[in-house]
Each structure stands twice: as structure tokens, then as C-alpha cells.
Coordinates of N, CA and C in Angstrom, one line a residue:
X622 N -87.9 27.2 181.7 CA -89.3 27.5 181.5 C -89.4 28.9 180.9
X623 N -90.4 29.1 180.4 CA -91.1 30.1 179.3 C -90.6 31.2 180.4
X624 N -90.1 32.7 180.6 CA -90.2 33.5 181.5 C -91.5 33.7 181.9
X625 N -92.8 34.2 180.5 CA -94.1 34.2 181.4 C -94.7 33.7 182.0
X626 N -94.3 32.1 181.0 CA -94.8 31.4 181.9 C -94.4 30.9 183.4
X627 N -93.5 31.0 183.9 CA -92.5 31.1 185.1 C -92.9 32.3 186.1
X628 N -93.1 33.9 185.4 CA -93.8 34.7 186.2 C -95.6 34.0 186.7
X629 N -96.1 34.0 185.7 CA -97.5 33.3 185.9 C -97.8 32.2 187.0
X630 N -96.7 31.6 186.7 CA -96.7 30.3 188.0 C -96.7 31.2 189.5
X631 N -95.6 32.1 189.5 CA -95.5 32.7 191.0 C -96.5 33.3 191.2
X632 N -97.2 33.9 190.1 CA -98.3 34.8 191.2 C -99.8 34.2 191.2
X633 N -99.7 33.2 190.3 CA -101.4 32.2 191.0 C -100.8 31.6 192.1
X634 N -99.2 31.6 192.4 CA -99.4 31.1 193.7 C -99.7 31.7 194.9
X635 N -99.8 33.4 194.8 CA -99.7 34.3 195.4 C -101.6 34.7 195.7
X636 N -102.3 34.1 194.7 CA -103.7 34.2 194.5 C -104.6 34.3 195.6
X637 N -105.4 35.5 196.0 CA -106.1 35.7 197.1 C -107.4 36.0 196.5
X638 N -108.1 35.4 196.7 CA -109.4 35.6 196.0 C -110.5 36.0 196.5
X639 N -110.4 36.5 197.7 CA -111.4 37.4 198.5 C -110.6 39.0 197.8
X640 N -109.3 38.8 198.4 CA -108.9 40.3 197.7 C -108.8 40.5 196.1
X641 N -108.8 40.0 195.3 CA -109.4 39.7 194.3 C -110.5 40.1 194.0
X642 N -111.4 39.6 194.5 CA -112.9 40.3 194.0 C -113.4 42.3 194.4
X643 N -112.2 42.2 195.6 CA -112.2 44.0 196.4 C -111.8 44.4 194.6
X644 N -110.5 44.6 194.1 CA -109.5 44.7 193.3 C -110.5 45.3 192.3
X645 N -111.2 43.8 191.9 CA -111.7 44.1 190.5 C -112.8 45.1 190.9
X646 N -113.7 45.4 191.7 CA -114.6 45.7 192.4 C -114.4 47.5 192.1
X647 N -113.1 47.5 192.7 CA -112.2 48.8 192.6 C -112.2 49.4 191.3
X648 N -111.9 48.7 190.4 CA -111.8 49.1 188.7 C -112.7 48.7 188.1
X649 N -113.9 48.9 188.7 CA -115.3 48.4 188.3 C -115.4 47.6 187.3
X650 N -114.9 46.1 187.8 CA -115.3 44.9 187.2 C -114.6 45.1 185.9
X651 N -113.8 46.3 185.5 CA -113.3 45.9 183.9 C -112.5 44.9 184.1
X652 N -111.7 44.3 185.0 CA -110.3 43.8 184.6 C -110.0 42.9 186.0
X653 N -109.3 41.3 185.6 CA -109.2 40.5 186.5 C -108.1 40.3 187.1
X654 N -108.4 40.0 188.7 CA -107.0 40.1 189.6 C -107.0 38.9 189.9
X655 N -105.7 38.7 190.2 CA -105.0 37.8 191.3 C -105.2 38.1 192.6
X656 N -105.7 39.3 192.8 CA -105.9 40.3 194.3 C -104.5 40.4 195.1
X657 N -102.9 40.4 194.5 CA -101.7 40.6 195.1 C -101.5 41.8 195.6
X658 N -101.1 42.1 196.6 CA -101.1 43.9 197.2 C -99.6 44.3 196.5
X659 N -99.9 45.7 196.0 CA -98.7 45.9 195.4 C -97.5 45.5 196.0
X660 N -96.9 45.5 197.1 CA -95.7 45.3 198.0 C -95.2 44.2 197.4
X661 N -96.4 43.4 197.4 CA -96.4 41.5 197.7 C -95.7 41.2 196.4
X662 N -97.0 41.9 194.9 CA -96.8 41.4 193.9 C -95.3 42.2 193.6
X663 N -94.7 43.1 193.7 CA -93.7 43.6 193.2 C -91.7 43.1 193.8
X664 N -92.5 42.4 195.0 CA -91.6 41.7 195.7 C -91.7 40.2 195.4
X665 N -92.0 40.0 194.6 CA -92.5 38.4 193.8 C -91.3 38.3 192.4
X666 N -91.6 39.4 191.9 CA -90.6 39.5 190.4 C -89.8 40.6 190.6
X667 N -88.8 41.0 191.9 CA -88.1 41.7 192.2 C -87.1 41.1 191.2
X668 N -86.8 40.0 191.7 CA -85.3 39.1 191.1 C -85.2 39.0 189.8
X669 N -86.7 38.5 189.6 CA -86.3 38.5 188.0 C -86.3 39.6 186.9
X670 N -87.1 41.4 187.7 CA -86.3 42.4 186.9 C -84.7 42.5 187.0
X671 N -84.0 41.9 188.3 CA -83.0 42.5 188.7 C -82.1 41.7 187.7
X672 N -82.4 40.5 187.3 CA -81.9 39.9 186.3 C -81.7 40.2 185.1
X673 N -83.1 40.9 184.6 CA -83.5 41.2 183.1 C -82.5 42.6 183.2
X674 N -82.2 43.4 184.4 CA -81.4 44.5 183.8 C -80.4 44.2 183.8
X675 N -79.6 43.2 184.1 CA -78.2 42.6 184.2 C -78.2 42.3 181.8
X676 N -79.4 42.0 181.4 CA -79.2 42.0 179.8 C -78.9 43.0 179.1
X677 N -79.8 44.2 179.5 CA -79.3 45.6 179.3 C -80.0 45.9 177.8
X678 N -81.6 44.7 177.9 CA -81.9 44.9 176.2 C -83.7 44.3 176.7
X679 N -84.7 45.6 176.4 CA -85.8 45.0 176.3 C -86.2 43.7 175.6
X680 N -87.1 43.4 176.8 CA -87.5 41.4 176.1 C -89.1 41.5 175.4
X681 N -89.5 43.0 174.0 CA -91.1 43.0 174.6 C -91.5 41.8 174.3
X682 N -91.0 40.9 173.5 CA -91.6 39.8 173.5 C -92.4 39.2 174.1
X683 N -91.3 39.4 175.6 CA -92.1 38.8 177.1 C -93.4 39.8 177.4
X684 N -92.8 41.2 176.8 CA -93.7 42.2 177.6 C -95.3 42.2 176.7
X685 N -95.5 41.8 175.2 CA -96.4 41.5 174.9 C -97.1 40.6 175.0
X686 N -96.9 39.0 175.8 CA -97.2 38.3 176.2 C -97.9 38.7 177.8
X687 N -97.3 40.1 178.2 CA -97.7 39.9 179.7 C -99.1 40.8 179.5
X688 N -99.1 41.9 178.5 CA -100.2 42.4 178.1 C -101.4 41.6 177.9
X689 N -101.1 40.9 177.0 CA -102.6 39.6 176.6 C -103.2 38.9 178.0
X690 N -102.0 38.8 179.0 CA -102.6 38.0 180.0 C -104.2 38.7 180.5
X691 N -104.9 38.6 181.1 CA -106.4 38.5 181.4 C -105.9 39.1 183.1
X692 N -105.4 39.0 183.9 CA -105.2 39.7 185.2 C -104.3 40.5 184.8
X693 N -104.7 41.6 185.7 CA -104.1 43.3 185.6 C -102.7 43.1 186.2
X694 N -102.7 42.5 186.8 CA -101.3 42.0 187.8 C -100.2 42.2 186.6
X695 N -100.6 41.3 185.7 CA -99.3 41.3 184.4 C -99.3 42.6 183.9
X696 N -100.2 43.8 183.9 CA -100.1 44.6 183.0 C -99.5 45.5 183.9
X697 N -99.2 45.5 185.3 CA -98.6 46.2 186.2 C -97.5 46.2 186.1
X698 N -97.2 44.6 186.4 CA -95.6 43.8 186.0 C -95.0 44.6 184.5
X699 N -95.4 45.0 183.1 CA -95.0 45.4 182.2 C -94.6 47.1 182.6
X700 N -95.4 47.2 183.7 CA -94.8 49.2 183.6 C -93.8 48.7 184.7
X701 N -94.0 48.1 185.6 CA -92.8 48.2 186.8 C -91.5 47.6 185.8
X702 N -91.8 47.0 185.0 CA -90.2 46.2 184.0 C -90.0 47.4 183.5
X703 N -90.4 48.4 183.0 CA -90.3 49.5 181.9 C -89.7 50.3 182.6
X704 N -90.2 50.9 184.1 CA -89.6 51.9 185.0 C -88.5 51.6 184.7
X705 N -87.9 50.3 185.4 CA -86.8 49.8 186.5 C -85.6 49.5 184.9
X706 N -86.1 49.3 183.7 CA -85.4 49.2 182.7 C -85.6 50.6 181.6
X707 N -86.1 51.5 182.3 CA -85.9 53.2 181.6 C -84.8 53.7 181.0
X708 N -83.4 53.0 180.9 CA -82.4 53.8 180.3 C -82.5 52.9 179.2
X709 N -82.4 51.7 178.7 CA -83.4 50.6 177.4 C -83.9 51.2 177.0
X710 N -85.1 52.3 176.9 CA -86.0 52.2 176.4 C -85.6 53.7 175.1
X711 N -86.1 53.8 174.1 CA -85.7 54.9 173.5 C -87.1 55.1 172.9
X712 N -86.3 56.4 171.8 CA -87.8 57.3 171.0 C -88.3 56.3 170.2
X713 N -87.8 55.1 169.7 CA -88.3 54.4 168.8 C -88.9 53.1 169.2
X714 N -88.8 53.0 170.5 CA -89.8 52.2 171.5 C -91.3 53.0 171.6
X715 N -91.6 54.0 171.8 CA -92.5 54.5 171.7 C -93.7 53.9 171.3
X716 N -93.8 53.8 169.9 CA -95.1 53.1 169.2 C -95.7 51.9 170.0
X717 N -94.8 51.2 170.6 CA -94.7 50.0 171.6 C -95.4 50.6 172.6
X718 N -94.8 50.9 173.1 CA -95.8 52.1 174.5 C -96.8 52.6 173.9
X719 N -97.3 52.8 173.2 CA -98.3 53.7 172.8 C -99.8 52.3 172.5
X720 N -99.2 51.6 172.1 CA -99.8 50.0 172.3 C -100.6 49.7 173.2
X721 N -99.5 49.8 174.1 CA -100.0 49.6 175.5 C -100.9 50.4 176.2
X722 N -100.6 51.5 175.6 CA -101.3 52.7 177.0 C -103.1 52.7 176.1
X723 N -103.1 52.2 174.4 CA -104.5 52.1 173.9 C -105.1 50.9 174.5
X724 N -104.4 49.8 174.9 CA -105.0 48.8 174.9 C -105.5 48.4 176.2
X725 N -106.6 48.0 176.9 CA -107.4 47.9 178.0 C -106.7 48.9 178.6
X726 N -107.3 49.7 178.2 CA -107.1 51.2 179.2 C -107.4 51.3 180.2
X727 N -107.0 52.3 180.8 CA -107.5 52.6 181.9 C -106.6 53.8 182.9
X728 N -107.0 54.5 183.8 CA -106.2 55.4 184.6 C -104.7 54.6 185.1
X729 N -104.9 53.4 185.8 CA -103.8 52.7 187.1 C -102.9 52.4 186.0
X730 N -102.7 52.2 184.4 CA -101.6 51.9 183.6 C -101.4 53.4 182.7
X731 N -102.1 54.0 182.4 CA -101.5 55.2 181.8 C -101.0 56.2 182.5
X732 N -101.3 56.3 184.1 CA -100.5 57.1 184.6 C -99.0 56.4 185.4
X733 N -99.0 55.6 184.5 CA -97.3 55.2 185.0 C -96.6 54.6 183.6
X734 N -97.1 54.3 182.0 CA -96.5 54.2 181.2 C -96.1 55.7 180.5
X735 N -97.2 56.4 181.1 CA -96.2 57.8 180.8 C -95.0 58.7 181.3
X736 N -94.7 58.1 182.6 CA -93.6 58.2 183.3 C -92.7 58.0 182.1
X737 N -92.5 56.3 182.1 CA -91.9 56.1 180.6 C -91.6 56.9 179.7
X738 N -92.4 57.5 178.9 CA -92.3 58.6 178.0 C -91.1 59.9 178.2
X739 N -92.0 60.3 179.3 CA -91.5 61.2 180.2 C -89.6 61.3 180.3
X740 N -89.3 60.2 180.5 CA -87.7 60.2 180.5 C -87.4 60.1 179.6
X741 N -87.9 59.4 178.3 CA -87.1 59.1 177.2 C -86.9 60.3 176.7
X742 N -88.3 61.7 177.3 CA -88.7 63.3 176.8 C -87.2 63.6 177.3
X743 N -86.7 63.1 178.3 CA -85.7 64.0 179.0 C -84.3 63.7 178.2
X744 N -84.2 62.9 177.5 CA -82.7 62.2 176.6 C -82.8 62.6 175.4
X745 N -84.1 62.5 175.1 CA -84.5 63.1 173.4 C -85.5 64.2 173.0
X746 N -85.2 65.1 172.4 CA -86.0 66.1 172.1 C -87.3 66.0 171.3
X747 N -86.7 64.9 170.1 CA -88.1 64.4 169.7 C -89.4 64.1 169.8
X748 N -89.5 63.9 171.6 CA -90.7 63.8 172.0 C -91.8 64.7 172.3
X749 N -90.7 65.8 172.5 CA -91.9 67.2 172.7 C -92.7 67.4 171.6
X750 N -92.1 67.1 170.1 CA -93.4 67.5 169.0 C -94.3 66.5 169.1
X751 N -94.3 65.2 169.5 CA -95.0 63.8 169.7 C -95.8 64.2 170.5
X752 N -95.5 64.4 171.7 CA -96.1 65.1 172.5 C -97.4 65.7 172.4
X753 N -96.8 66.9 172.3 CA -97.5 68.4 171.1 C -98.9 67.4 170.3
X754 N -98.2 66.6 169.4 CA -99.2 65.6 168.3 C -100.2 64.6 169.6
X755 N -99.6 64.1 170.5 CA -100.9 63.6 171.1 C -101.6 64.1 171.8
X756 N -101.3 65.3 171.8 CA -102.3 66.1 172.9 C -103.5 66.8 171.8
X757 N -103.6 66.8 170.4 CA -104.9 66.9 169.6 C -105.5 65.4 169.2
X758 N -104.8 64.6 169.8 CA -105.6 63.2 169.3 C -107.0 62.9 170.3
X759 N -107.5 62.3 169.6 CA -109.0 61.9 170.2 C -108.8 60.8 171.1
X760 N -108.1 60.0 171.5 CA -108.0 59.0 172.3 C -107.8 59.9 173.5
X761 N -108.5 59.7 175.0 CA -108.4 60.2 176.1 C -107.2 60.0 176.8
X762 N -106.6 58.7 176.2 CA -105.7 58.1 177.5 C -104.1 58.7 176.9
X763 N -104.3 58.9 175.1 CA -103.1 59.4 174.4 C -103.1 60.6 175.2
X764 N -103.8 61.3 175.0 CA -104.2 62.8 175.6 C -103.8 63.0 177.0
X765 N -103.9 62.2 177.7 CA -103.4 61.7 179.3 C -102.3 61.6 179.2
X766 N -101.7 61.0 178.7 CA -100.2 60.4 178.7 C -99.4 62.0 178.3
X767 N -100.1 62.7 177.4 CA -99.2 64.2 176.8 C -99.1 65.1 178.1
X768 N -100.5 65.4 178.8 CA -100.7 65.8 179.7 C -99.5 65.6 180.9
X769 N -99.3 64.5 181.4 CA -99.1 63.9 182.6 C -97.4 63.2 182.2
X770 N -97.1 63.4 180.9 CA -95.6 62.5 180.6 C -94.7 63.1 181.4
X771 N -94.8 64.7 182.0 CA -93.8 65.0 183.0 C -93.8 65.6 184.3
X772 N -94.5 64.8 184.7 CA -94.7 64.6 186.1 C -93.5 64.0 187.1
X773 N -93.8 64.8 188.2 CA -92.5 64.5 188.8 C -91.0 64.7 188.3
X774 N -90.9 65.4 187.2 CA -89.6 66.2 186.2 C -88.8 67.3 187.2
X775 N -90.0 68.1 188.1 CA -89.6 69.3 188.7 C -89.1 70.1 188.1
X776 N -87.4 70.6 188.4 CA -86.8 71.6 187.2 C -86.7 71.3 185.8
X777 N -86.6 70.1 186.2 CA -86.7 69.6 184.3 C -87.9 69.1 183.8
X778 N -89.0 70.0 184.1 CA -89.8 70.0 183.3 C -90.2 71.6 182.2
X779 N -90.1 71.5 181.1 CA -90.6 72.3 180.3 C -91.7 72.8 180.3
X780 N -91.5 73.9 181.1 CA -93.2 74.8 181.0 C -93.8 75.5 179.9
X781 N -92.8 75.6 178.7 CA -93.7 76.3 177.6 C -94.5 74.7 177.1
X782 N -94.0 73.6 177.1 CA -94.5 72.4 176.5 C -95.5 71.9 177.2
X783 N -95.3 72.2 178.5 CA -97.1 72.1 179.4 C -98.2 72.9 179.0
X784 N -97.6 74.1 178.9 CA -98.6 75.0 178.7 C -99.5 74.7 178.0
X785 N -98.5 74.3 176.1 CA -99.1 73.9 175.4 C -100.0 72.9 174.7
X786 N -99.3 71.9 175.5 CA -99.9 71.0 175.4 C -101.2 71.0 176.3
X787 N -101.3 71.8 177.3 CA -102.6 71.8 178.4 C -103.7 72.4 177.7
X788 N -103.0 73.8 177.0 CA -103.9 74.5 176.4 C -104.9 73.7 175.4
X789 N -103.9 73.0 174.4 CA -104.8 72.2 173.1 C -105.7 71.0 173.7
X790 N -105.8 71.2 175.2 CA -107.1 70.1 175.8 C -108.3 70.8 176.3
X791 N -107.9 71.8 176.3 CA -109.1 72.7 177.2 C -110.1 72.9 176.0
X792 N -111.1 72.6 176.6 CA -112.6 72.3 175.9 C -112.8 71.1 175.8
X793 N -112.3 70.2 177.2 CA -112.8 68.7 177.2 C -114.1 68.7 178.1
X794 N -115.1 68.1 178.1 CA -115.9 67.5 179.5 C -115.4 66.1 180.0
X795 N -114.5 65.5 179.5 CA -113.7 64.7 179.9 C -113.2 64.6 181.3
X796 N -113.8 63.7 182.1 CA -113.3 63.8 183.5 C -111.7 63.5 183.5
X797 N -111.2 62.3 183.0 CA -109.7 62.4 182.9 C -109.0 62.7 182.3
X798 N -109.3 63.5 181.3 CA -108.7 65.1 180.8 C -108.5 66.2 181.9
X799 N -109.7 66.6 182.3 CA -109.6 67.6 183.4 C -109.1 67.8 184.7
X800 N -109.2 66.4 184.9 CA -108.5 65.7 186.2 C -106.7 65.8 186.3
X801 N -106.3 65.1 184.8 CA -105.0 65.3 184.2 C -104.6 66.7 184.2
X802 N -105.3 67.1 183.6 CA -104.7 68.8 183.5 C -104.6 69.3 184.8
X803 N -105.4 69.2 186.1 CA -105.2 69.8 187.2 C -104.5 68.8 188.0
X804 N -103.7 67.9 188.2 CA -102.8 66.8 188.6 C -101.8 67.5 188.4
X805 N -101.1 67.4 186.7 CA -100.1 67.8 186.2 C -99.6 69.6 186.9
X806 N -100.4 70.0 186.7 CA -100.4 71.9 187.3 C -100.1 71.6 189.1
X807 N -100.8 70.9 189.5 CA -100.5 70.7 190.6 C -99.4 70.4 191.3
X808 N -99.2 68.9 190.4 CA -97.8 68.4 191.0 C -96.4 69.6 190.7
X809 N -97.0 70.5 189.6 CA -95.4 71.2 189.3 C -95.6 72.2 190.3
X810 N -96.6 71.8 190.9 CA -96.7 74.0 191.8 C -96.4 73.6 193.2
X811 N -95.7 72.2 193.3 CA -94.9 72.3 194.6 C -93.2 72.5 194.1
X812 N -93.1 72.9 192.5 CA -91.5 73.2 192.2 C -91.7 74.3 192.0
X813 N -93.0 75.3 191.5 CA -93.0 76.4 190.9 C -94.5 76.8 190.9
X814 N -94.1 77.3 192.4 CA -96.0 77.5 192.3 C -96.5 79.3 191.9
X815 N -95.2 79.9 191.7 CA -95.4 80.8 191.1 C -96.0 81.1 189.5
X816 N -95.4 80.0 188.8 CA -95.7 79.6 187.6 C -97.4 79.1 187.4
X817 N -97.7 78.3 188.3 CA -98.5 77.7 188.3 C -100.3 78.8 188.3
X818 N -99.9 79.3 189.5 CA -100.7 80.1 189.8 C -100.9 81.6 188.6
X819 N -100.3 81.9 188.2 CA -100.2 82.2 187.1 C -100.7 81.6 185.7
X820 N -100.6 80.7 185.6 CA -101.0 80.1 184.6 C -102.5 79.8 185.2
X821 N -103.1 79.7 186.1 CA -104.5 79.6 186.6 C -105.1 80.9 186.4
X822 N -104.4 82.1 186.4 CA -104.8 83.1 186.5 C -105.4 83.8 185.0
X823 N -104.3 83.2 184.1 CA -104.3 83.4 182.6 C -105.6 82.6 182.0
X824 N -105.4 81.3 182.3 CA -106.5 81.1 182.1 C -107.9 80.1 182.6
X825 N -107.8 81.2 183.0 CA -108.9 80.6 184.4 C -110.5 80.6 183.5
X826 N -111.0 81.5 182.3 CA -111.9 81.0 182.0 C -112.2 80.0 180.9
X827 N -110.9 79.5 180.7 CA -111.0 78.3 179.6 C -110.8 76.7 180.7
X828 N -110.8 77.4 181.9 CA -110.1 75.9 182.6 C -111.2 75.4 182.8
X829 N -111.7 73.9 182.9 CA -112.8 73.2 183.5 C -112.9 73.5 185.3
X830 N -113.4 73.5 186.2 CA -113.6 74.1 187.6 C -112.6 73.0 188.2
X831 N -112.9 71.1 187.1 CA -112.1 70.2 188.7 C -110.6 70.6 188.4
X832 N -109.8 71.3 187.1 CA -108.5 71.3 187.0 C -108.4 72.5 187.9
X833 N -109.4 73.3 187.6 CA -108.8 74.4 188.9 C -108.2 73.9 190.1
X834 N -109.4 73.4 190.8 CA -109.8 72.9 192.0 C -108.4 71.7 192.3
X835 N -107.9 70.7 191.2 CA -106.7 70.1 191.4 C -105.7 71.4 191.6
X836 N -105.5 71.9 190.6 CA -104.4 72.7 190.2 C -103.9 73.6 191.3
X837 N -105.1 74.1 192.1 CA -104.9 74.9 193.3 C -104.5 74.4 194.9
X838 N -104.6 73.0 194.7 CA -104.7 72.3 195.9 C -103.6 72.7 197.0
X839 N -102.3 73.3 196.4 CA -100.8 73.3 196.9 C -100.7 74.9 197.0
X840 N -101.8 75.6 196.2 CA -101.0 77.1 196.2 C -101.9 78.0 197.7

């Protein structure tokens, strides 16, 4: 059988449709669930990532097929394949990701396709100027993903390339711009919250108040 269509089989069997309606409810009605709780649904197609990385070769074939599906469940399923198959993925994968993170957008998939990024940033240098380049694009979620691609990096995250890239967003009223910017400052100021605070300090009158107010949460 079709892989998708083989995934698709297991999780309408998994279909809860009271939780389902909470789900969508949650992501205000943009986008349709199966209502699977992450544990459940990610313990459903455990085996069959565990397979797909025994190939050692992205399938996006499969993964553009799981995109088009109509429940968010599949579009979850595409980042949890992408994590768990991260060393596959390279700079020239990218445009592919970048696909994804335009296409029914939203916060719950761009803040984990840019994880993705984020490591490929760590193997290849080429992504910091990409980087750099999405963080003046008009798309909010491109802009998110520059922001937020190295999260959770710790020491291996590049603080001149935050900086800059944070700086070239400031003058958004963009709630998940400003939200991003004070996430990203945040999460690094439990590796370097000397840094951090510092950089609040510098520029504290160009910051929006909620990145403050994230950014400071730790210091």
C-alpha cells in the first residue's frame, strides 16, 4: 500500500471526534483534526519513521502528499519525519522547507520546521546569509523561522547572527514577530544571560514591550 495512504488508514483509526472539535477550536477553526494527542499520534508512526531512517534518503514525495492532506495531524507527521531524519536533510533541501513553513501557516508548524533549518545552519555556513535574507522578507512566518532557527543551539548558537537578524525585525507590530524575538532572547539567556540582558539593555528603545517582557522572563 501507498505509504500515505497506509499512514492515513492508522490515524482515522485513531479518530476522536469530540477531541477533534477542542483541537480545531484551539487553532481557531483554521485547520482539521483527527483530535490525536501528541503521545498517541506520534506513537502511531513511530515504526514507520524508524523504518524510513533505516533508507537514509528523504521520501518528500511522501512528505508532499502529507502536506495537501486537510488534517493538521499530517502536517505534524512531516516535521516529526524531518526532525528524526535531520542528518538527510541539507542546504539544498531548504526551498522544500521553505514550502512548507509558507503553506497553511501557522505558529504549531513553523516553530518546529525551523528547528530543521537550524541544524542544517549548524553543518553549513550558507545558511546564515539565507538567514540574514529571510529576516527582511515580508512573509511573518519566513521572518519567524530567521528569528527562532536557533533555538535550543545553546553554545552553538551565533550571537552576532541573532543579533542581526533580531535587529532587521524591529519595527514590527507583528504579534509573532515580537513574540519570536523575545522567545528566541529568552531561550538563549538561560546559556548566556549575560549576553542577553545586555542586548535588552542596548536596545531597549527599539524593542516592542512583549519581546522585552519574553526576553526578561529568565534574567
Amino acid at each position: 500500500m501507498d505509504k500515505y495512504l497506509e499512514i492515513k488508514k492508522m490515524l482515522e483509526a485513531l479518530e476522536d471526534k469530540e477531541n477533534s472539535a477542542a483541537m480545531s477550536k484551539y487553532m481557531r477553526n483554521m485547520f482539521d483534526f483527527y483530535g490525536i494527542p501528541t503521545p498517541k499520534r506520534k506513537e502511531a508512526y513511530s515504526e514507520f519513521i524508524k523504518s524510513e531512517k533505516k533508507l537514509k534518503k528523504i521520501d518528500w514525495d511522501f512528505l508532499d502528499k502529507c502536506y495537501e492532506d486537510d488534517h493538521r495531524e499530517f502536517q505534524y507527521l512531516v516535521y516529526d519525519y524531518l526532525l528524526a531524519m535531520k542528518r538527510y536533510v541539507y542546504f539544498e533541501d531548504i526551498p522544500k522547507i521553505e514550502i512548507y513553513i509558507t503553506k497553511k501557516s501557522w505558529w504549531d508548524t513553523t516553530d518546529f520546521l525551523c528547528k530543521v533549518i537550524g541544524d542544517i545552519g549548524i553543518r553549513d555556513s550558507r545558511v546564515k546569509d539565507l538567514m540574514i535574507d529571510w529576516s527582511k522578507k515580508d512573509n511573518i512566518w519566513i521572518k519567524r523561522t530567521a528569528i527562532e532557527h536557533q533555538l535550543c543551539l545553546k553554545e552553538k548558537t551565533d550571537t552576532e547572527l541573532l543579533e542581526q537578524i533580531i535587529v532587521n525585525c524591529f519595527g514590527s507590530d507583528e504579534f509573532f514577530i515580537n513574540k519570536a524575538i523575545g522567545w528566541a532572547l529568552r531561550d538563549y539567556s538561560k546559556t548566556n544571560p549575560k549576553w542577553v540582558k545586555d542586548f535588552v539593555n542596548r536596545y531597549n528603545d527599539k524593542m516592542n514591550n512583549l519581546s522585552i517582557k519574553e526576553a526578561s522572563k529568565y534574567l
